[in-house]
Each structure stands twice: as C-alpha cells, then as structure tokens.
Short mmCIF file of C-alpha atoms in Angstrom, two decimals:
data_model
loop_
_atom_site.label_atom_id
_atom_site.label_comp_id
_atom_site.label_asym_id
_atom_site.label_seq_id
_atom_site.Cartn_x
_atom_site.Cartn_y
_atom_site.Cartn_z
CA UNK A 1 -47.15 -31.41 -6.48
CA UNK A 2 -45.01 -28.55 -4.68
CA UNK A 3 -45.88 -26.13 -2.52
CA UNK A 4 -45.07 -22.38 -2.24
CA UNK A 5 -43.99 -20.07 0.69
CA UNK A 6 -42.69 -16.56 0.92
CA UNK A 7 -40.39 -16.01 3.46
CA UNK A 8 -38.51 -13.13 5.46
CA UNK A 9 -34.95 -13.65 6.46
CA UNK A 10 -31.92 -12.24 7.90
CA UNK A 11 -28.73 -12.89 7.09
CA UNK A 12 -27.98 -15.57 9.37
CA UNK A 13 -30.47 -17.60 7.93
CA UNK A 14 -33.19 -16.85 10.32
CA UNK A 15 -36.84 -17.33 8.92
CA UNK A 16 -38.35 -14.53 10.77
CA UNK A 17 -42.06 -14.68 8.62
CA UNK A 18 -43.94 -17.17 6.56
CA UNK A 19 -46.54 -16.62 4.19
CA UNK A 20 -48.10 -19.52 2.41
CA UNK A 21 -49.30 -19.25 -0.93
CA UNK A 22 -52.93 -20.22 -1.16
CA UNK A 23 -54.32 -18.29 -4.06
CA UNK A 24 -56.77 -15.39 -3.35
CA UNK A 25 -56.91 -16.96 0.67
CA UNK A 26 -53.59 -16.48 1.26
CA UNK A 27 -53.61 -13.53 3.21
CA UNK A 28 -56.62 -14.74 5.75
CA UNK A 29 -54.52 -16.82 8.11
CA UNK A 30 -51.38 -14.22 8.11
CA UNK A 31 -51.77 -12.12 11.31
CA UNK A 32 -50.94 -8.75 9.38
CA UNK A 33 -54.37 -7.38 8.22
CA UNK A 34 -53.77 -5.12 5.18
CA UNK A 35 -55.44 -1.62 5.23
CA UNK A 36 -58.12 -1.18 2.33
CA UNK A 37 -55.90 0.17 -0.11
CA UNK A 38 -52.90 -2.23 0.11
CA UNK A 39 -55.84 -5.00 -0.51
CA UNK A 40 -56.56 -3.56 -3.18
CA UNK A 41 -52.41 -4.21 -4.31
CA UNK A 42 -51.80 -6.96 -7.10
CA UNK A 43 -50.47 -10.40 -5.68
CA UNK A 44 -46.82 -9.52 -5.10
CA UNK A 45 -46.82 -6.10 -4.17
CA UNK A 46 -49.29 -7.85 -1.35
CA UNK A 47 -46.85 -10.61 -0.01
CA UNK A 48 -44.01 -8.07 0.00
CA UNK A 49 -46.12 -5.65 1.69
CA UNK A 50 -47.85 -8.26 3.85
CA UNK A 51 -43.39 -9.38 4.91
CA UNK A 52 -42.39 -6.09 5.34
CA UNK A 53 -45.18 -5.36 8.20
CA UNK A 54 -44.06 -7.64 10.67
CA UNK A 55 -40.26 -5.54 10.79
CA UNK A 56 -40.17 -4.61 13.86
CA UNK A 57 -38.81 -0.77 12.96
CA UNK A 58 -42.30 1.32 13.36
CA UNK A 59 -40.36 4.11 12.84
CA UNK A 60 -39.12 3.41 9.21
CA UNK A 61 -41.26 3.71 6.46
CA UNK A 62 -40.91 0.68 3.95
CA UNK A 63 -42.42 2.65 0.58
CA UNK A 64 -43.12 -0.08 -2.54
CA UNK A 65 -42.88 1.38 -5.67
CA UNK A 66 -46.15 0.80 -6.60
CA UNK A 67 -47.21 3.46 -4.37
CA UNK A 68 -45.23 5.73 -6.14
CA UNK A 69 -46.94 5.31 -9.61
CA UNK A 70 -50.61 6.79 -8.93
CA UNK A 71 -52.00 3.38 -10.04
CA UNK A 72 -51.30 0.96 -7.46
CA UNK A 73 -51.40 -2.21 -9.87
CA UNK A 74 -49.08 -0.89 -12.55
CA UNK A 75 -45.25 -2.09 -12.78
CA UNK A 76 -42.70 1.01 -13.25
CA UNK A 77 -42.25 2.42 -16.63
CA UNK A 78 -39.39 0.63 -17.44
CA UNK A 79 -38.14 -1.59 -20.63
CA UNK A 80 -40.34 -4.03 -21.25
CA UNK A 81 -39.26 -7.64 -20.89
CA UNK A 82 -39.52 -8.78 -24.39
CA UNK A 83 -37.58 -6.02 -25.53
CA UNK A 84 -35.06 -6.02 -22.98
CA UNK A 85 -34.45 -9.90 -23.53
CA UNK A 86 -34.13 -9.71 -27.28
CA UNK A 87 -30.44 -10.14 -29.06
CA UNK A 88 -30.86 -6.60 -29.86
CA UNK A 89 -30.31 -5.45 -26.54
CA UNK A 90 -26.65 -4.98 -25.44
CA UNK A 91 -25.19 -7.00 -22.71
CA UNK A 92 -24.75 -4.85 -19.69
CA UNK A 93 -27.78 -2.35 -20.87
CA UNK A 94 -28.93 -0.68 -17.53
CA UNK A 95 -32.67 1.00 -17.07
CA UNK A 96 -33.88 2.35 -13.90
CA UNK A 97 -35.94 4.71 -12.38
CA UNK A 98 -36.79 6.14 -8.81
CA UNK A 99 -39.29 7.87 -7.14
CA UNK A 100 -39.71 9.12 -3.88
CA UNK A 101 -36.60 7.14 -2.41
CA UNK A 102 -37.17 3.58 -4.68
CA UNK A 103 -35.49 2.28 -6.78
CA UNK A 104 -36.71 0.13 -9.77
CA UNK A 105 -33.80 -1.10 -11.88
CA UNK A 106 -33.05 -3.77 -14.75
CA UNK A 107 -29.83 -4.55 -15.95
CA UNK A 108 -28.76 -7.48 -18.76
CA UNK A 109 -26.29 -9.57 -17.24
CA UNK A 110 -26.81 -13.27 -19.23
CA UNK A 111 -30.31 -12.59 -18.04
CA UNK A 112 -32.88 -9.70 -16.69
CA UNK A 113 -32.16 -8.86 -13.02
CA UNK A 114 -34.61 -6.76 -11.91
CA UNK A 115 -34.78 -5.12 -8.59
CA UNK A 116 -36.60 -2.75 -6.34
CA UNK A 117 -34.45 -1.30 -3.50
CA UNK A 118 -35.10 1.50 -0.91
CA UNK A 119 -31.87 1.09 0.41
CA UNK A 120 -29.20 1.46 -2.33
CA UNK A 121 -28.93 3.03 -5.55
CA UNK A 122 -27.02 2.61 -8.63
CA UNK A 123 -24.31 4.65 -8.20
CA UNK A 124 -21.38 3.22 -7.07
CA UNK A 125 -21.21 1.17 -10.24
CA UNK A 126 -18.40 -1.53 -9.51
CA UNK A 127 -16.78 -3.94 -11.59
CA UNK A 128 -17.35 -7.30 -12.08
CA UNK A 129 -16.04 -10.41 -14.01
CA UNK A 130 -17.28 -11.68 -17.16
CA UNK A 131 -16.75 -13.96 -20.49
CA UNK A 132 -16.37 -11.58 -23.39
CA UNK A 133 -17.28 -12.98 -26.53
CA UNK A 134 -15.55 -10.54 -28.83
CA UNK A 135 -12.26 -10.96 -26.96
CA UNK A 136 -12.92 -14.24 -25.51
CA UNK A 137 -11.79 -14.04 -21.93
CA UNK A 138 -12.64 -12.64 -19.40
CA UNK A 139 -13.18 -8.98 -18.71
CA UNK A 140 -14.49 -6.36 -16.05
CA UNK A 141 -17.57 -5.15 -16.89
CA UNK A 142 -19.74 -1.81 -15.00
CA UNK A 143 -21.66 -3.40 -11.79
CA UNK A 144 -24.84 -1.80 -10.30
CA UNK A 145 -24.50 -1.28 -6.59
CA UNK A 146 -27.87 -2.36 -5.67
CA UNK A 147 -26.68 -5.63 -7.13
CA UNK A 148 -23.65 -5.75 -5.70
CA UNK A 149 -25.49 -4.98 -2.64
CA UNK A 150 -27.99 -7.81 -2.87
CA UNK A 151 -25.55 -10.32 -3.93
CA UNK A 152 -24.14 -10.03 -0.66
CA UNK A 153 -26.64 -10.39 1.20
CA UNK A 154 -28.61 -13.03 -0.42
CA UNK A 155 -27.24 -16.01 1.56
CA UNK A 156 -30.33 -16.27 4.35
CA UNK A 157 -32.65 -18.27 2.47
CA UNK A 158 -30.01 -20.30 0.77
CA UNK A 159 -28.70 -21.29 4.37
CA UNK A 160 -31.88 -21.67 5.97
CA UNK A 161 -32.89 -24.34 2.73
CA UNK A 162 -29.74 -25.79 3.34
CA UNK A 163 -30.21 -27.01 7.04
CA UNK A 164 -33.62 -27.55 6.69
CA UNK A 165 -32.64 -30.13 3.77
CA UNK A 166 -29.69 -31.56 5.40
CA UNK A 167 -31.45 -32.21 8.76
CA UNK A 168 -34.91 -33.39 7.95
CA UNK A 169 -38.29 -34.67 9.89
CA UNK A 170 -37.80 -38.38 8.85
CA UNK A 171 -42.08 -38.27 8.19
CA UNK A 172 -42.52 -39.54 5.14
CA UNK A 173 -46.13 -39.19 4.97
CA UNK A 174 -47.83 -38.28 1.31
CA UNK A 175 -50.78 -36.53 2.86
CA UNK A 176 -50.02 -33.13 2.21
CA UNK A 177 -50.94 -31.50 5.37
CA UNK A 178 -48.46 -33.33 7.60
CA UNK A 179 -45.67 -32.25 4.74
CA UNK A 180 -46.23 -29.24 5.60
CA UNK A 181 -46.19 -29.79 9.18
CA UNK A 182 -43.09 -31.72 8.67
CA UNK A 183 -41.31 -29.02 7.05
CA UNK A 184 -42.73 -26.60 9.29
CA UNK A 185 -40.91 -28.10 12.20
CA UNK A 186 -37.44 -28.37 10.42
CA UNK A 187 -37.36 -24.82 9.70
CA UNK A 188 -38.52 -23.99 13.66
CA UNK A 189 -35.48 -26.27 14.54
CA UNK A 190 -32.93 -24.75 11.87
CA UNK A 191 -34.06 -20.77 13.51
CA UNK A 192 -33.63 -22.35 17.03
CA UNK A 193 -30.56 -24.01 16.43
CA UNK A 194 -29.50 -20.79 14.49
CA UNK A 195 -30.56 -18.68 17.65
CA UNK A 196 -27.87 -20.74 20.51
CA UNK A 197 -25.03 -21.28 17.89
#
C-alpha cells in the first residue's frame, strides 16, 4: 500500500508545499481555499492550481491552460495519445499549441513528453543526442526548449527524495498514520538542513 503526495519545489530541493492525495477530500485540509470556479477544475488542473497559490509572487498571474479552452475540464486540442504513441508516428513528431501565454506541447522522444509551460516556448529548438536506428549511432536530433528548459531544472524533487531516503526516521511502525508522520519529519529535516547548508 503506497501513498501519494504532490509537492512544490525549488531547485535546491526545498519542499516548499504538500498536498496529500485523499480522493475527492483532498483539498479540505490544504489551507488554499479554491474560488468556485477552480472547484469546479478536474483533479489535476486542481492540485496544480491548489501548488501554484501558495507562490508567494501576488503580482504574477499563473494562467493553466484549461482556462484558456472555454471548458474548464477539457485537455488542449492536441494529438491524441493513442495516435501519437502508435509506430506510425515519427520519432521526434512535435504538436503544440498556445493560448493566451501557455504552452501545451507533445513531442515523441522514445515516449510522449507532454508539457504545459508559461514560461518557455518552443522556439529555440536545440539539439540533442540520440540512437538512430537507420544509421545506427548516434545522432543530433531537433530539441524543444521547454524541454530543454525543464530538464534542467527538474533536480528538486529528485534531491529532496534522495535525502529523505538516505537519512530516514528509524520508525518502523506499519500503522499508516505514523508513516506518514515519519516521513513527514524527514522531509522537515532534509528543507531545514537544506536551509543552513
């Protein structure tokens, strides 16, 4: 049996929010109290939302793409999954589309990366290493720069599960709410040993 959080994170590995997934509850215990129409959001435009409330930048507006579409609970128009996974779609096949300063993107790499972004775009496209089959080595292949973007700046989580793992509450208790107590505390002492480093 596992348990599932959302988190927000900095770079540095910093947990600065945690939302616990508890089904339709989820959102009672958060302290960010959505307006009446962002309740009204599907499940994960409602955690991101929920995340993105407690930046503490009143001044910047953090637009979801969902509010761009006229109906809140619909994904953008873009290739649909099936499709976009089958053999008949080229490696490296790109679809995006933006509205009022979001991005929504897919691109094939081995898999579907899909992203939305208010902060970069597609354009610069860099380059970027991989096997080709037909010439069977390696070659550089066109590179979003939303991806290229996010790729770099990925690491938070990673680091924060990384300490937290290395360093843990030596509880070994199977009831589940002192697990989650437990790890609780070894995040709180990963961000405050991240904080005087």
């Amino acid at each position: 049996m596992g348990y599932k959080f959302f988190y927000r994170a900095d770079l540095g590995g910093i947990i600065h929010d945690i939302l616990m997934y508890q089904g339709r509850t989820a959102f009672i215990a958060h302290t960010v109290k959505l307006p009446e129409e962002e309740a009204l959001l599907n499940m994960s435009a409602k955690v991101d939302t929920t995340l993105l409330r407690t930046v503490k930048h009143p001044n910047k507006t953090l637009p979801l793409c969902w509010h761009c579409q006229g109906d809140q609970n619909r994904k953008p128009s873009l290739i649909p999954t099936a499709q976009f996974n089958s053999k008949k779609t080229k490696r490296l096949t790109m679809d995006y589309r933006s509205c009022n300063g979001v991005l929504a993107l897919k691109w094939k790499d081995n898999k579907e990366v899909s992203m939305l972004s208010t902060d970069a775009g597609v354009e610069t496209l860099t380059s970027v290493r991989r096997y080709d089959r037909d010439a069977k080595e390696k070659v550089y292949v066109p590179y979003p720069g939303v991806i290229k973007q996010y790729n770099g700046k990925m690491g938070g989580i990673d680091k924060s599960d990384m300490l937290t793992h290395l360093y843990m509450t030596p509880l070994r208790s199977r009831r589940w709410p002192l697990k989650i107590f437990e790890y609780c505390t070894d995040v709180s002492i990963a961000n405050a040993w991240l904080k005087v480093k």
